[in-house]
Coordinates of C-alpha atoms and ligand atoms in Angstrom, one line a residue:
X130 CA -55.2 68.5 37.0
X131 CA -54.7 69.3 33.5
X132 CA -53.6 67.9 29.8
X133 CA -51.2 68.9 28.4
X134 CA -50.8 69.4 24.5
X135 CA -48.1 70.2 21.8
X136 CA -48.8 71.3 18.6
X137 CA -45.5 71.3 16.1
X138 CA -43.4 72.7 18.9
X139 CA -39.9 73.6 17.7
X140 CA -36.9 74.8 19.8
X141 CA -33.9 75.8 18.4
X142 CA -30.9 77.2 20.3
X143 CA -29.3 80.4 18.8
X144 CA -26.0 79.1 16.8
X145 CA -27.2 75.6 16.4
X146 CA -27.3 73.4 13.3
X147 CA -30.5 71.7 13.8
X148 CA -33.4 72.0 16.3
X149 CA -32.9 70.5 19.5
X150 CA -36.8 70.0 19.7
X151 CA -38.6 69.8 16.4
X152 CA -42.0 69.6 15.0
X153 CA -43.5 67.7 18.5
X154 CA -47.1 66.5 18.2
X155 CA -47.9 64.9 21.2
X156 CA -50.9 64.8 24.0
X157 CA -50.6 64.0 27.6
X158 CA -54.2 62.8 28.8
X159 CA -55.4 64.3 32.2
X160 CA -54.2 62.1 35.2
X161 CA -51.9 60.5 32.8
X162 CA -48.2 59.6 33.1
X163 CA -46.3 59.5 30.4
X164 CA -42.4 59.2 30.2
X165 CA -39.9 60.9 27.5
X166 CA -37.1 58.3 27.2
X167 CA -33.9 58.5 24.7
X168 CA -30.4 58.8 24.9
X169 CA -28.4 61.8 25.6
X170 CA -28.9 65.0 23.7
X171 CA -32.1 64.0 22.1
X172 CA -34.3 66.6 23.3
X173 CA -36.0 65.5 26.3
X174 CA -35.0 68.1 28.9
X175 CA -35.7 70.7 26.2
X176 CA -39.3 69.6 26.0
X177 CA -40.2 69.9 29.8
X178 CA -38.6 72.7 30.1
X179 CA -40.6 74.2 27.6
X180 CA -43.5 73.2 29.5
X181 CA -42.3 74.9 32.6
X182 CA -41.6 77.8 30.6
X183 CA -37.9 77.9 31.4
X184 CA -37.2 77.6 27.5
X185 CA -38.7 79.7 25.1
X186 CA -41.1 77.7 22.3
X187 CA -39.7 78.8 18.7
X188 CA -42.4 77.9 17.2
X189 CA -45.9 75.9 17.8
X190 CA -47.8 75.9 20.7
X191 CA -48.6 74.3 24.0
X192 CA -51.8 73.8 25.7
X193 CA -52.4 73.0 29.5
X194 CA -55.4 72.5 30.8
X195 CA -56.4 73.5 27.2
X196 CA -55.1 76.6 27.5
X197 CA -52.5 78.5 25.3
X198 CA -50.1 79.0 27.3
X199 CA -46.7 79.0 25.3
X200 CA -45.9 82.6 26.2
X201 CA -47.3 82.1 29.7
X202 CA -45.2 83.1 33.0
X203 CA -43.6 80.4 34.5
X204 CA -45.5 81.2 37.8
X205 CA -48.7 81.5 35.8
X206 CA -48.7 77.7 34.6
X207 CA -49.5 75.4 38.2
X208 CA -46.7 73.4 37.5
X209 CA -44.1 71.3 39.8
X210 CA -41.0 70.6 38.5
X211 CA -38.3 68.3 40.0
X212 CA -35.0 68.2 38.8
X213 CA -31.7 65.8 38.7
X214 CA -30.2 67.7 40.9
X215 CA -32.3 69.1 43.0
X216 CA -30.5 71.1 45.5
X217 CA -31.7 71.1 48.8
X218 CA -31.5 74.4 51.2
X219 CA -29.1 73.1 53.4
X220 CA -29.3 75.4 56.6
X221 CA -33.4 75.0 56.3
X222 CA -35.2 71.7 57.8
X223 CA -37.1 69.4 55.7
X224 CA -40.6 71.3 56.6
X225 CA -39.0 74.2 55.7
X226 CA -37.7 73.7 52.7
X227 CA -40.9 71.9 51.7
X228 CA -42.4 75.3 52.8
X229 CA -40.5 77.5 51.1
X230 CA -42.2 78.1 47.5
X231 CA -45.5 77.9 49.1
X232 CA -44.1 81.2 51.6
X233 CA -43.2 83.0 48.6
X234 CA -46.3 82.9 46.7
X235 CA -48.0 83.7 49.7
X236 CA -50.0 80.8 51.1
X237 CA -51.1 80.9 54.9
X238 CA -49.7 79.2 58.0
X239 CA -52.2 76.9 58.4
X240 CA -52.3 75.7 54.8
X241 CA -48.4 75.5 54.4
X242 CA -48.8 73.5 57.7
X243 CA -51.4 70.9 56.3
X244 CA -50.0 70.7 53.0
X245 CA -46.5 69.8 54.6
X246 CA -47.6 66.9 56.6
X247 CA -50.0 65.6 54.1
X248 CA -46.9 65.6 51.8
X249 CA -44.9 64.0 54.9
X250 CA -47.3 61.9 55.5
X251 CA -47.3 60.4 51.4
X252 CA -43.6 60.0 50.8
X253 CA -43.0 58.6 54.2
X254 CA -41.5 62.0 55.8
X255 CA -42.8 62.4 59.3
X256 CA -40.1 61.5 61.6
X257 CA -37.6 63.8 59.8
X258 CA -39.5 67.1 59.5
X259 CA -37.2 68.6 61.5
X260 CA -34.0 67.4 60.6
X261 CA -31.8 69.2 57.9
X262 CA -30.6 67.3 54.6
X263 CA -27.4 66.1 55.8
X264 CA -28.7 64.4 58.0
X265 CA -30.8 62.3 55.3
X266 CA -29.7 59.7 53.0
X267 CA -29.7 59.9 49.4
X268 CA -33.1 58.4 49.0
X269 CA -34.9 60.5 51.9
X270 CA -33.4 63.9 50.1
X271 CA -34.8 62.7 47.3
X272 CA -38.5 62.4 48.5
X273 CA -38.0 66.0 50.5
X274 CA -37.2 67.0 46.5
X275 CA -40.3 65.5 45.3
X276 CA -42.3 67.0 48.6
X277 CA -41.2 70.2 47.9
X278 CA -43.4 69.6 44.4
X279 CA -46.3 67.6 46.1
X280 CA -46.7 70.7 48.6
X281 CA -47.5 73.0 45.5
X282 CA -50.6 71.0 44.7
X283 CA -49.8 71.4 41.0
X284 CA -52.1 70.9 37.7
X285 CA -49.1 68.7 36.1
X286 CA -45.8 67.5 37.8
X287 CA -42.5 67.9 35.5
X288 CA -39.3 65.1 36.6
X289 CA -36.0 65.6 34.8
X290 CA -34.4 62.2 35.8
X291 CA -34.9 62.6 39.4
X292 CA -33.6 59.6 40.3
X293 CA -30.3 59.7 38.6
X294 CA -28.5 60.2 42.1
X295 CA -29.4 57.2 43.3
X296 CA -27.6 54.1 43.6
X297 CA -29.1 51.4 41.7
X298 CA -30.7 49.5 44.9
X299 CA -32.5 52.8 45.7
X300 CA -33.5 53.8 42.6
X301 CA -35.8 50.8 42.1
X302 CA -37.8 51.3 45.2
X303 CA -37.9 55.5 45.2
X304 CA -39.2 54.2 41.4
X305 CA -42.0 52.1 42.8
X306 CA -42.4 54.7 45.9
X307 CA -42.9 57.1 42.6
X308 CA -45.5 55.5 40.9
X309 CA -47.9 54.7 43.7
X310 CA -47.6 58.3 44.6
X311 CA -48.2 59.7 41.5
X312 CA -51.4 57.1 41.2
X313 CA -52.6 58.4 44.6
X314 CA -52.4 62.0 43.3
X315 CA -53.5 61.3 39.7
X316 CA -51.4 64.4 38.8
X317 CA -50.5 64.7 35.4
X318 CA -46.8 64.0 34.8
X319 CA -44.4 64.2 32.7
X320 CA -41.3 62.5 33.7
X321 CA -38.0 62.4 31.8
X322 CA -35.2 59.5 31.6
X323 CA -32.7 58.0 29.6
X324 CA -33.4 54.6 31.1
X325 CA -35.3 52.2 29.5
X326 CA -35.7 50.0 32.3
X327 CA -37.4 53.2 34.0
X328 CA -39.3 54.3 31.2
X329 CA -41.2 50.7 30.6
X330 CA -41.7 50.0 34.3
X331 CA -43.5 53.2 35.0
X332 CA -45.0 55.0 32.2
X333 CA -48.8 55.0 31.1
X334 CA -47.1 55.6 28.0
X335 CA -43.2 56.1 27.1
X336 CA -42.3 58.5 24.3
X337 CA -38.7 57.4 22.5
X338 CA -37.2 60.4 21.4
X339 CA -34.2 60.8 18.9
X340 CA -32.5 63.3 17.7
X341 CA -34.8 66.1 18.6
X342 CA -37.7 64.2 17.1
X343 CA -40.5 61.8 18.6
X344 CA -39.7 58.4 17.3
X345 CA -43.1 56.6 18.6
X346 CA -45.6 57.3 21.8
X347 CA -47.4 54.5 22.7
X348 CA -47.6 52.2 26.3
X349 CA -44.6 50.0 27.0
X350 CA -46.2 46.8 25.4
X351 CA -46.9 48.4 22.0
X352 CA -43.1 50.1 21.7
X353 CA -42.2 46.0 22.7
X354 CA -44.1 44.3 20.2
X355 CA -44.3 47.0 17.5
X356 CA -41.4 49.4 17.6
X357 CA -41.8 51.6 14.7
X358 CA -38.4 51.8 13.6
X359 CA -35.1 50.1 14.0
X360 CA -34.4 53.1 16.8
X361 CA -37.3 52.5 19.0
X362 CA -36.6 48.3 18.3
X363 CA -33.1 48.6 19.4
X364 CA -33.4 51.0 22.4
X365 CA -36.3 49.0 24.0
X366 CA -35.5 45.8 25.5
X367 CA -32.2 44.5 27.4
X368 CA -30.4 42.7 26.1
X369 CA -31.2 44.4 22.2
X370 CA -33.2 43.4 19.8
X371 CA -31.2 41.6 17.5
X372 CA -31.2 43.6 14.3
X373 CA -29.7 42.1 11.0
X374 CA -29.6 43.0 7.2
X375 CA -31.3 40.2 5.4
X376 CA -31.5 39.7 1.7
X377 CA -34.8 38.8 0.2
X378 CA -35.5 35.7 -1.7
X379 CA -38.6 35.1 -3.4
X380 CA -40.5 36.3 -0.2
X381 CA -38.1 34.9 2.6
X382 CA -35.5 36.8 4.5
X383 CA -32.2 35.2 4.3
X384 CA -30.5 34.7 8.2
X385 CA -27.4 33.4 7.7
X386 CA -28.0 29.6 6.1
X387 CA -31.9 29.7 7.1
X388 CA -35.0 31.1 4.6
X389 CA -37.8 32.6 6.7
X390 CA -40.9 33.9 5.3
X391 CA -42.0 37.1 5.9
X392 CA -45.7 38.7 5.6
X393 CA -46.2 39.0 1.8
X394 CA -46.8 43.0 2.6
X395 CA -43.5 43.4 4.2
X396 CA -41.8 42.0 0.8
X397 CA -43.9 43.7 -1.4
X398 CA -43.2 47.7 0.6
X399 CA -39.5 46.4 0.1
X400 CA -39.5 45.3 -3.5
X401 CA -41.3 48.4 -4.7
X402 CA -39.0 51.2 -2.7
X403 CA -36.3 48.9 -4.9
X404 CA -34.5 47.6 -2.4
X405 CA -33.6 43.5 -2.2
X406 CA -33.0 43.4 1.5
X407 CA -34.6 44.5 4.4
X408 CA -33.7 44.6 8.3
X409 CA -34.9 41.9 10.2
X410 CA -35.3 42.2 13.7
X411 CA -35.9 39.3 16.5
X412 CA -35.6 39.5 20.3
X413 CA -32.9 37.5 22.1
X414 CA -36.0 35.4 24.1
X415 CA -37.6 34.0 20.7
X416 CA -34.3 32.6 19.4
X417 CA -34.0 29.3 20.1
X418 CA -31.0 26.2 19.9
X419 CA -31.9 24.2 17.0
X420 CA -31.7 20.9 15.9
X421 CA -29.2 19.8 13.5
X422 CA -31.0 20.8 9.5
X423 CA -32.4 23.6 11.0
X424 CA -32.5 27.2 11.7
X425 CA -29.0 28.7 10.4
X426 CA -25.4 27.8 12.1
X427 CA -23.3 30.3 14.9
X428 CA -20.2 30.0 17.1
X429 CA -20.7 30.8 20.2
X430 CA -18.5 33.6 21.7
X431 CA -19.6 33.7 25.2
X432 CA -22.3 32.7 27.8
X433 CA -23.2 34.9 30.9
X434 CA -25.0 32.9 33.6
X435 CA -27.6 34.7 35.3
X436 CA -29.5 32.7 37.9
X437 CA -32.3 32.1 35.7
X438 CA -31.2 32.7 32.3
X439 CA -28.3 33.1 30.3
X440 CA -27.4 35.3 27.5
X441 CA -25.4 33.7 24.7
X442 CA -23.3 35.6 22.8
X443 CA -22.6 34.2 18.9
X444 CA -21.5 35.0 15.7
X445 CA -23.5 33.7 12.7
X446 CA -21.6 31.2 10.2
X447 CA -22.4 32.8 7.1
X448 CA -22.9 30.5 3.9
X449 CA -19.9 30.2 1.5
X450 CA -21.4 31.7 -1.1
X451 CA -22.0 35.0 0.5
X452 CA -19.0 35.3 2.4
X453 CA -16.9 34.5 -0.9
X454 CA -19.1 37.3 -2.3
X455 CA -18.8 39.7 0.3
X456 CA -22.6 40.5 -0.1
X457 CA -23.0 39.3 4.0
X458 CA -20.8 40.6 7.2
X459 CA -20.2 38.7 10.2
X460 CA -23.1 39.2 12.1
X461 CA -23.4 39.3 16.1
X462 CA -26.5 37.4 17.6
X463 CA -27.8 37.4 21.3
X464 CA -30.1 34.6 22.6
X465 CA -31.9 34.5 26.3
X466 CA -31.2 30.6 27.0
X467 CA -31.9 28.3 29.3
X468 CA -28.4 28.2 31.9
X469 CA -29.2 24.2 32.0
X470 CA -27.0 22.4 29.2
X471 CA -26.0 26.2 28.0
X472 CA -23.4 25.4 25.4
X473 CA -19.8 26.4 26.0
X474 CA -17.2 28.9 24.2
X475 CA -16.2 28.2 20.7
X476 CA -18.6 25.9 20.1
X477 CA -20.4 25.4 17.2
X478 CA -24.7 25.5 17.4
X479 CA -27.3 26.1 15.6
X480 CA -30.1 28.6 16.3
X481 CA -33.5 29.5 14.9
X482 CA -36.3 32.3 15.1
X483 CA -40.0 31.2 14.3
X484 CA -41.2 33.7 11.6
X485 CA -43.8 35.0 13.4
X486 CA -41.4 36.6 15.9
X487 CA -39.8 38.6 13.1
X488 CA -39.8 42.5 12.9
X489 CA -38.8 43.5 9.3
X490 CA -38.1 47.3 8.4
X491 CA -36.6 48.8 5.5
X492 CA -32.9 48.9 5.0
X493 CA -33.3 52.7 3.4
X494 CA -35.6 54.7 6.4
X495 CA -35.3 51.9 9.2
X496 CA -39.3 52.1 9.4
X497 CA -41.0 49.3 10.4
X498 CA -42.5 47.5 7.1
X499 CA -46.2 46.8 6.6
X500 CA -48.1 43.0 7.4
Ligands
ATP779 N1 -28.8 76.3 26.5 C1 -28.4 75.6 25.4 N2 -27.8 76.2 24.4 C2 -27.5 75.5 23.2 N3 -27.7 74.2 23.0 C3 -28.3 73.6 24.0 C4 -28.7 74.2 25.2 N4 -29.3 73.3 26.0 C5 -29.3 72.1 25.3 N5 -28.7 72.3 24.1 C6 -28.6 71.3 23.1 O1 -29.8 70.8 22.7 C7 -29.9 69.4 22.5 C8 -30.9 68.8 23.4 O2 -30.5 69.0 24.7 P1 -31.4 68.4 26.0 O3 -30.7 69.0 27.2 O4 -32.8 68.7 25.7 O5 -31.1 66.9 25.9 P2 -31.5 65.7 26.8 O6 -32.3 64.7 26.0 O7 -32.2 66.2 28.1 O8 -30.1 65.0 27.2 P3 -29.6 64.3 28.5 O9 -30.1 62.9 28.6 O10 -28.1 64.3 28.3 O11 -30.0 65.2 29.7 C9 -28.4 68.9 22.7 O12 -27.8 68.8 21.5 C10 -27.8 70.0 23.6 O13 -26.4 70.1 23.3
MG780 MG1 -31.6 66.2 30.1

């Protein structure tokens, strides 16, 4: 087992505009497992395979086991890696293509052999050593994917999305069958997805990446309570964050008719980058239906009944002086309700957030403001 480290690691592909991976500082504690979440194109696949040494590193370095080994071998660096699609050999059994990388870097019968079934043994492989993939569903190829990187004993384990084949039914238990796996081996591991459901539920830690850049590392509840930008605030959570420009009034955010106060640090970081709004940002469970007086008036354009919530869907009633002015938008808001008494399309409600559940950033850089 190993850490693994970057220092300022840069990629950048020949006849790009910009890096695809750019000045990455980031540490991945021994045992640990940390996942690299963010939407398409942003870098994540770059990184690990830059750790496998399948991608050349530009510039910076990376440490495993704190060890330079940015110009290292592939073979050289004790690492697994399983990918989206991971391709089994489809004329060779599951022990045998299990066996395979172990054959070619020349590691005895007996070994192969007791690293095969121990591996069998983990992901719940035993009856179907013998059989080949086609005659395996979707799920059981995918744990003969991951076997084939558990059979390597490896210092750190590298997943590109590996459940991405997977119906959704599937991909929530080969998640969990993942996890206590991974906890069992205490391998380091680096695992990639785009999902954020994925990314909260299994990571030590989740790193949000965009646009080739870390946004924020940190474990799932931090990036919940404390996004650091209007990125990682909108990208974590389902449904969104609600995220809404707000103009400032001596030391309240304006939301639609209501005044909220925010944290007299927040205002002041604001005021003095000159700016007279900021973005407010509050999570569809903290808002609530108000009373008549309070909170700040919405029509509501639709309600989805889940079971045991609903989401309602509404459009903020801006006051008559801003919409006259033009200085406000239209503004969509999401709520996690109660389905009891939800109310019904076109109605007209009002809503409120307490001020302690607001996230304010700045309108300019999106970063979160200071409390
Ligand atoms: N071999 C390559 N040559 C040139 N550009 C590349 C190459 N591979 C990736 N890129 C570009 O680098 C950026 C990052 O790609 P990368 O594959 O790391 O993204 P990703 O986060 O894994 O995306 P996805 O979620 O779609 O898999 C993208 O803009 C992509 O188009
Ligand atoms: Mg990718």
């Amino acid at each position: 087992m190993a850490a693994v480290e970057f220092i300022s690691v840069a990629r950048h592909y020949p006849g790009s505009d910009r890096p695809a991976v750019d000045a990455l500082d980031l540490q991945v504690a021994d045992g640990e497992f940390l996942v690299l979440v963010g939407p398409s194109g942003c870098g994540k696949s770059t990184t690990l395979r830059m750790v496998a040494g399948l991608e050349p590193v530009d510039s910076g370095q990376i440490l495993i086991g704190g060890k330079d080994a940015t110009n290292l071998a592939p073979k050289d660096r004790d690492i697994a890696m399983v990918f989206q699609n991971y391709a089994l050999y489809p004329h060779m059994s599951v022990a045998d293509n299990m066996a395979f990388s172990l054959k070619i870097s020349g590691v005895p019968k007996g070994e192969r052999h007791r690293r095969i079934h121990e591996a069998a043994r983990l992901l719940d492989l035993e009856p179907y050593l013998e059989r080949k993939p086609k005659a395996l569903s979707g799920g059981q190829r995918q744990r003969v994917a991951m076997g084939r990187a558990v059979v390597r004993e490896p210092q750190v384990f590298l997943m590109d999305e590996p459940l991405s084949n997977l119906d959704a039914k599937l991909r929530v238990s080969t998640r969990t069958q993942i996890a206590s796996l991974r906890r069992r081996l205490g391998v380091t591991t680096i695992y990639v997805t785009h999902d954020q459901v994925e990314a909260m539920t299994m990571g030590d830690r989740v790193a949000v990446f965009a646009g080739g850049r870390l946004c924020q590392v940190g474990s799932p509840q931090e990036l919940y309570e404390k996004p650091a930008n209007v990125f990682v605030a909108g990208f974590i959570g389902s449904p969104a964050m609600n995220l809404i420009p707000a103009p400032l009034h001596q030391g309240n955010a304006q939301i639609g008719e209501a005044l909220i106060p925010l944290p007299r640090a927040s205002v002041q970081a604001a005021l003095e980058a000159g700016s007279t709004s900021v973005t407010v940002g509050f999570r569809p469970e903290t808002v609530k239906i108000a009373g008549d007086g309070e909170g700040f008036s919405a029509t509501v354009d639709l309600v989805e009944i889940l079971g045991s919530d609903a989401y309602l869907y509404a459009t903020m009633i801006l006051p008559e002086s801003d919409r006259s002015s033009g200085t406000l938008q239209d503004t969509a808001v999401i709520a996690r309700i109660s389905p009891r008494n939800a109310p019904r399309k076109t109605e007209k409600i009002r809503l409120r957030v307490n001020a302690e559940e607001i996230h304010a950033f700045s309108r300019e850089t999106g970063q979160r403001l200071p409390t």
